[in-house]
Coordinates of C-alpha atoms in Angstrom, one line a residue:
X1 CA -98.7 6.8 -105.5
X2 CA -99.9 7.4 -102.1
X3 CA -103.0 9.6 -103.9
X4 CA -103.6 6.1 -105.6
X5 CA -103.3 4.2 -102.7
X6 CA -106.2 7.1 -101.1
X7 CA -108.5 6.1 -104.0
X8 CA -108.4 2.6 -103.6
X9 CA -108.8 2.5 -99.9
X10 CA -111.9 5.7 -100.3
X11 CA -113.6 2.9 -103.0
X12 CA -113.6 0.1 -101.5
X13 CA -115.1 2.2 -98.6
X14 CA -118.7 -0.1 -98.5
X15 CA -116.6 -3.3 -97.9
X16 CA -115.4 -1.6 -94.9
X17 CA -116.8 -1.5 -91.0
X18 CA -118.5 1.1 -91.3
X19 CA -116.2 2.9 -88.1
X20 CA -117.5 6.7 -88.7
X21 CA -121.2 5.5 -87.5
X22 CA -119.8 2.8 -85.6
X23 CA -123.2 0.8 -85.9
X24 CA -121.7 -2.4 -87.2
X25 CA -124.1 -1.6 -90.6
X26 CA -121.8 -4.0 -92.3
X27 CA -124.2 -6.9 -94.0
X28 CA -123.5 -10.8 -94.2
X29 CA -121.0 -11.4 -97.1
X30 CA -118.4 -8.5 -95.2
X31 CA -118.4 -8.8 -92.2
X32 CA -115.2 -10.4 -92.0
X33 CA -113.5 -7.6 -93.6
X34 CA -110.1 -6.2 -92.8
X35 CA -110.2 -2.7 -92.2
X36 CA -106.8 -0.5 -92.5
X37 CA -105.7 1.5 -89.4
X38 CA -103.2 3.7 -88.9
X39 CA -101.0 5.7 -85.9
X40 CA -101.1 9.8 -86.3
X41 CA -98.1 11.0 -87.2
X42 CA -98.3 13.8 -84.7
X43 CA -99.4 12.3 -82.1
X44 CA -97.5 11.2 -79.3
X45 CA -95.4 7.5 -79.6
X46 CA -97.4 6.5 -76.6
X47 CA -100.7 7.4 -78.4
X48 CA -102.1 3.8 -78.5
X49 CA -105.3 4.9 -80.8
X50 CA -105.3 4.0 -84.7
X51 CA -107.7 5.8 -87.0
X52 CA -109.3 4.5 -90.9
X53 CA -106.8 5.0 -93.6
X54 CA -108.6 8.3 -95.4
X55 CA -111.2 10.2 -93.6
X56 CA -111.1 8.7 -90.2
X57 CA -107.3 10.2 -90.1
X58 CA -108.2 13.3 -92.1
X59 CA -111.3 14.0 -89.7
X60 CA -108.7 13.4 -86.6
X61 CA -106.0 16.0 -88.2
X62 CA -108.6 18.8 -88.8
X63 CA -109.6 18.0 -85.1
X64 CA -106.7 17.9 -83.2
X65 CA -103.5 19.3 -85.7
X66 CA -105.0 21.7 -86.9
X67 CA -102.3 24.8 -86.4
X68 CA -100.0 21.9 -87.8
X69 CA -102.1 21.6 -90.6
X70 CA -102.0 25.1 -91.5
X71 CA -98.0 24.9 -91.7
X72 CA -98.1 21.4 -94.4
X73 CA -100.2 19.8 -96.2
X74 CA -102.7 16.8 -95.7
X75 CA -100.2 14.8 -98.2
X76 CA -96.5 15.4 -95.6
X77 CA -99.0 14.1 -92.8
X78 CA -99.8 10.8 -94.9
X79 CA -96.2 10.9 -96.2
X80 CA -95.2 10.9 -92.9
X81 CA -96.9 7.8 -92.1
X82 CA -94.5 4.5 -92.3
X83 CA -96.0 1.4 -93.9
X84 CA -95.4 -0.4 -90.5
X85 CA -97.7 1.8 -88.6
X86 CA -100.2 0.3 -91.0
X87 CA -102.3 -2.2 -89.5
X88 CA -104.7 -4.4 -90.9
X89 CA -106.7 -6.5 -88.5
X90 CA -110.2 -8.3 -88.7
X91 CA -113.0 -7.2 -87.1
X92 CA -113.6 -7.7 -83.6
X93 CA -116.0 -10.2 -83.2
X94 CA -119.0 -8.7 -81.0
X95 CA -120.4 -10.9 -77.8
X96 CA -123.3 -14.2 -78.6
X97 CA -125.8 -11.7 -77.2
X98 CA -125.9 -9.1 -79.7
X99 CA -124.7 -11.7 -82.7
X100 CA -128.1 -14.0 -81.3
X101 CA -130.1 -10.4 -81.6
X102 CA -128.5 -9.4 -84.4
X103 CA -129.4 -12.7 -86.9
X104 CA -132.9 -13.1 -85.4
X105 CA -131.6 -15.9 -83.3
X106 CA -134.3 -15.8 -80.1
X107 CA -134.1 -19.1 -78.9
X108 CA -129.9 -19.2 -78.4
X109 CA -130.8 -15.7 -76.9
X110 CA -133.2 -16.8 -74.1
X111 CA -130.3 -19.3 -73.8
X112 CA -127.6 -17.2 -73.0
X113 CA -130.1 -15.6 -70.4
X114 CA -130.8 -18.6 -69.0
X115 CA -127.3 -19.4 -68.6
X116 CA -126.2 -16.6 -67.2
X117 CA -124.4 -14.9 -70.4
X118 CA -126.6 -12.0 -70.8
X119 CA -127.6 -9.5 -68.8
X120 CA -129.6 -7.5 -70.5
X121 CA -129.1 -4.5 -67.4
X122 CA -125.9 -5.7 -66.8
X123 CA -122.1 -5.7 -68.1
X124 CA -122.0 -9.4 -69.7
X125 CA -122.9 -9.4 -73.1
X126 CA -122.7 -5.5 -73.8
X127 CA -119.9 -4.8 -76.8
X128 CA -116.9 -2.8 -76.4
X129 CA -118.4 0.1 -76.5
X130 CA -121.3 0.0 -74.3
X131 CA -124.1 -1.3 -76.7
X132 CA -125.9 -3.8 -75.6
X133 CA -127.7 -6.8 -77.4
X134 CA -131.4 -4.5 -77.9
X135 CA -129.2 -2.3 -79.8
X136 CA -127.8 -4.5 -82.4
X137 CA -131.4 -6.2 -82.7
X138 CA -132.8 -2.3 -83.0
X139 CA -130.8 -1.6 -86.0
X140 CA -131.1 -4.8 -88.0
X141 CA -134.0 -5.9 -90.3
X142 CA -133.7 -9.4 -88.9
X143 CA -133.0 -8.7 -85.5
X144 CA -135.6 -10.1 -82.7
X145 CA -136.2 -6.6 -81.2
X146 CA -138.9 -8.2 -79.2
X147 CA -137.1 -10.9 -77.4
X148 CA -135.0 -8.9 -76.2
X149 CA -137.5 -5.8 -74.6
X150 CA -139.2 -8.6 -72.9
X151 CA -136.2 -9.1 -70.7
X152 CA -135.4 -5.1 -70.3
X153 CA -137.8 -2.0 -71.6
X154 CA -137.1 -0.2 -74.4
X155 CA -136.8 3.0 -71.4
X156 CA -134.5 0.6 -69.4
X157 CA -132.1 0.7 -72.2
X158 CA -132.0 4.0 -74.0
X159 CA -131.8 5.7 -69.8
X160 CA -128.5 2.9 -69.3
X161 CA -127.3 4.3 -72.8
X162 CA -127.2 8.0 -71.9
X163 CA -126.0 7.0 -68.1
X164 CA -123.2 4.9 -69.6
X165 CA -122.5 7.1 -72.6
X166 CA -118.5 6.5 -73.9
X167 CA -115.8 9.1 -74.7
X168 CA -115.5 10.0 -78.0
X169 CA -118.5 10.4 -81.1
X170 CA -120.4 7.1 -80.7
X171 CA -121.4 7.1 -77.0
X172 CA -125.4 7.8 -76.6
X173 CA -127.0 6.4 -79.4
X174 CA -130.4 5.0 -78.6
X175 CA -131.7 2.2 -80.2
X176 CA -134.3 4.9 -82.4
X177 CA -130.8 5.9 -83.4
X178 CA -129.7 2.4 -84.5
X179 CA -133.1 1.9 -86.8
X180 CA -132.8 4.9 -88.0
X181 CA -129.3 4.4 -89.2
X182 CA -129.6 1.2 -90.5
X183 CA -132.8 1.9 -92.4
X184 CA -135.1 0.0 -89.6
X185 CA -138.0 1.4 -90.5
X186 CA -140.5 -1.5 -89.2
X187 CA -138.0 -1.2 -85.5
X188 CA -138.7 2.9 -85.6
X189 CA -142.2 2.9 -86.2
X190 CA -142.5 0.1 -82.6
X191 CA -139.8 2.2 -80.6
X192 CA -141.4 5.7 -81.4
X193 CA -144.9 3.9 -80.9
X194 CA -143.5 3.2 -77.3
X195 CA -142.6 7.0 -76.5
X196 CA -138.9 7.0 -78.0
X197 CA -137.8 10.5 -78.4
X198 CA -137.2 11.8 -81.7
X199 CA -134.7 14.3 -81.4
X200 CA -132.9 12.5 -79.1
X201 CA -129.0 13.3 -78.9
X202 CA -126.0 11.6 -78.8
X203 CA -122.6 12.7 -76.9
X204 CA -121.9 15.0 -79.6
X205 CA -125.8 16.3 -80.7
X206 CA -126.7 13.4 -83.5
X207 CA -130.2 12.5 -83.9
X208 CA -131.9 9.9 -85.5
X209 CA -132.8 11.8 -88.5
X210 CA -129.2 13.0 -88.9
X211 CA -128.5 8.9 -89.3
X212 CA -131.4 8.3 -91.2
X213 CA -129.9 11.4 -93.3
X214 CA -126.3 9.6 -93.4
X215 CA -127.5 6.2 -94.7
X216 CA -130.0 7.3 -97.2
X217 CA -133.5 6.0 -96.0
X218 CA -135.4 8.2 -96.9
X219 CA -138.4 6.0 -95.8
X220 CA -137.0 6.1 -92.5
X221 CA -136.3 9.8 -93.0
X222 CA -140.2 10.1 -93.8
X223 CA -141.7 8.3 -91.3
X224 CA -139.6 10.4 -88.4
X225 CA -141.0 13.9 -90.8
X226 CA -144.9 12.5 -90.2
X227 CA -144.5 11.8 -86.4
X228 CA -143.1 15.0 -86.2
X229 CA -139.0 15.7 -86.1
X230 CA -137.6 18.7 -86.0
X231 CA -136.1 19.1 -90.3
X232 CA -133.7 21.5 -91.0
X233 CA -133.2 23.0 -86.9
X234 CA -130.8 20.6 -84.7
X235 CA -126.9 21.0 -84.6
X236 CA -124.5 19.2 -83.4
X237 CA -121.6 19.8 -81.8
X238 CA -119.3 20.5 -84.5
X239 CA -122.7 22.5 -85.8
X240 CA -122.9 20.0 -88.8
X241 CA -126.7 20.1 -89.5
X242 CA -128.7 18.1 -91.4
X243 CA -127.7 19.1 -94.6
X244 CA -124.1 18.1 -93.9
X245 CA -125.2 14.8 -92.9
X246 CA -127.0 14.0 -96.0
X247 CA -124.0 15.4 -98.0
X248 CA -121.5 12.9 -96.7
X249 CA -123.9 10.0 -96.6
X250 CA -124.4 7.1 -98.6
X251 CA -126.9 8.6 -101.0
X252 CA -126.7 12.4 -101.0
X253 CA -128.4 12.6 -104.0
X254 CA -132.2 11.9 -102.9
X255 CA -131.1 12.7 -99.8
X256 CA -130.5 16.4 -100.6
X257 CA -133.6 16.2 -102.7
X258 CA -135.7 15.3 -99.9
X259 CA -133.8 18.0 -97.4
X260 CA -134.8 20.3 -100.6
X261 CA -138.6 19.8 -100.3
X262 CA -139.0 19.6 -96.4
X263 CA -136.7 22.6 -95.2
X264 CA -136.1 26.0 -95.7
X265 CA -133.3 26.9 -98.1
X266 CA -130.8 28.8 -95.8
X267 CA -129.8 25.0 -94.4
X268 CA -127.6 24.7 -97.3
X269 CA -125.5 27.8 -96.6
X270 CA -124.3 27.0 -93.0
X271 CA -120.5 26.3 -91.8
X272 CA -119.7 24.2 -89.0
X273 CA -116.9 24.4 -87.3
X274 CA -114.3 23.2 -89.0
X275 CA -115.2 25.4 -92.3
X276 CA -116.9 23.4 -93.9
X277 CA -119.9 24.0 -96.1
X278 CA -121.9 20.9 -97.4
X279 CA -119.8 21.1 -100.6
X280 CA -116.4 19.9 -98.2
X281 CA -118.6 16.9 -97.3
X282 CA -119.6 15.8 -100.1
X283 CA -116.0 15.8 -101.9
X284 CA -114.8 13.8 -99.1
X285 CA -117.1 10.8 -99.4
X286 CA -117.9 8.2 -101.6
X287 CA -120.9 7.5 -102.9
X288 CA -122.7 7.0 -106.1
X289 CA -124.2 10.0 -106.7
X290 CA -122.0 12.3 -106.2
X291 CA -121.3 14.4 -109.6
X292 CA -125.3 14.3 -109.7
X293 CA -125.6 16.1 -106.2
X294 CA -123.1 18.3 -106.7
X295 CA -125.3 19.7 -110.0
X296 CA -127.8 19.4 -107.7
X297 CA -126.6 21.9 -104.9
X298 CA -125.1 24.1 -107.7
X299 CA -128.5 25.1 -108.9
X300 CA -129.4 29.0 -108.6
X301 CA -132.7 27.3 -106.8
X302 CA -130.8 25.3 -104.4
X303 CA -128.0 27.8 -103.4
X304 CA -127.9 31.2 -104.9
X305 CA -124.9 32.3 -107.2
X306 CA -123.4 34.9 -104.6
X307 CA -123.5 32.3 -102.1
X308 CA -121.2 30.7 -103.7
X309 CA -117.7 32.3 -102.7
X310 CA -118.6 31.6 -98.9
X311 CA -119.0 27.4 -99.5
X312 CA -116.2 27.3 -101.5
X313 CA -113.6 29.1 -99.5
X314 CA -111.2 26.9 -98.1
X315 CA -111.8 25.3 -94.8
X316 CA -109.5 25.8 -91.7
X317 CA -107.2 23.5 -93.2
X318 CA -106.9 25.3 -96.1
X319 CA -108.5 23.2 -99.1
X320 CA -111.3 24.0 -100.9
X321 CA -113.9 21.5 -101.9
X322 CA -112.3 20.7 -104.8
X323 CA -108.3 20.0 -103.6
X324 CA -110.6 17.7 -101.4
X325 CA -112.3 15.8 -103.8
X326 CA -108.5 15.4 -105.8
X327 CA -106.8 14.1 -102.1
X328 CA -109.6 11.5 -102.2
X329 CA -109.2 10.3 -105.3
X330 CA -112.3 11.5 -107.2
X331 CA -111.2 13.3 -110.2
X332 CA -114.3 14.3 -112.1
X333 CA -115.2 15.3 -108.5
X334 CA -112.9 17.7 -108.6
X335 CA -112.7 18.7 -112.0
X336 CA -116.8 19.5 -111.6
X337 CA -116.1 21.7 -108.2
X338 CA -112.9 23.5 -109.9
X339 CA -115.4 24.4 -112.5
X340 CA -118.0 25.9 -110.2
X341 CA -115.3 27.8 -108.4
X342 CA -114.2 29.1 -111.4
X343 CA -117.7 30.5 -112.3
X344 CA -118.1 31.6 -108.8
X345 CA -114.3 34.0 -108.8
X346 CA -116.6 35.7 -112.2
X347 CA -119.0 36.9 -110.2

């Protein structure tokens, strides 16, 4: 029953707020979606933090309770969660200025400025993560970025963004990060022409290219590359490289193929700090091209046979990719991983 529920939650991921990336990439038809959030069963009672059921909670357990996970199982941790602890809540509303910038309503944005409800360089009109109307406009294909820039320049906003980094993985995303994450190619072109830093890093070391790979936006990847962005070089603070981001993204097949054409093959052999290879990342994320992406990676021309044992071995929590996929409810993917693991073990 628990695995079935887990599967349903993961299969509905595209309909939920993208809490992991934190850039509000949802489209107009799902802006009022609900989010299932739970309290960690192993954190102190006084802790008020809640995590997305599934990947969000799993990442927290692996990051903060790795020693305890070695002694028990992820299933036991999930079973310890009381049904009363599951919180279903509506997506929190964003400030009027951010909404107007996202939706491209320039006149409303100008009126909010005149009324003092929007301070481009102040705190009034920022969302709960400290991001401003400029960010929301940059991350929307319908946004009014040029209107926002009349009141504060890209340089001023990016400088404030770095100064106001919040604790956690969301902090420090520049305007280019937002455009790259949400596939806003025209905004990315404008920002780069205006001097945006191609290798700007967030508080956890994430680059714009990593976010464009995660979102599956090949056109943005191409443009960043043409402008000189480094491919297969950068790592974030968890030592996740471009291949990790592509594997756990929304369109892993096309982004992994893109990386294979633009980066050295060693990129696919890296293991990050929690013991995750590209296989572990692929196993945990729902996408329409999981099976095809795994078949692509398993090709000897991409990942040599003698490298498979290292990449398929258990992570810090003791789980192989096949076990991660099974826990997430991806049974066909888990079965394919098991076959590859057997082939690897026989050589």
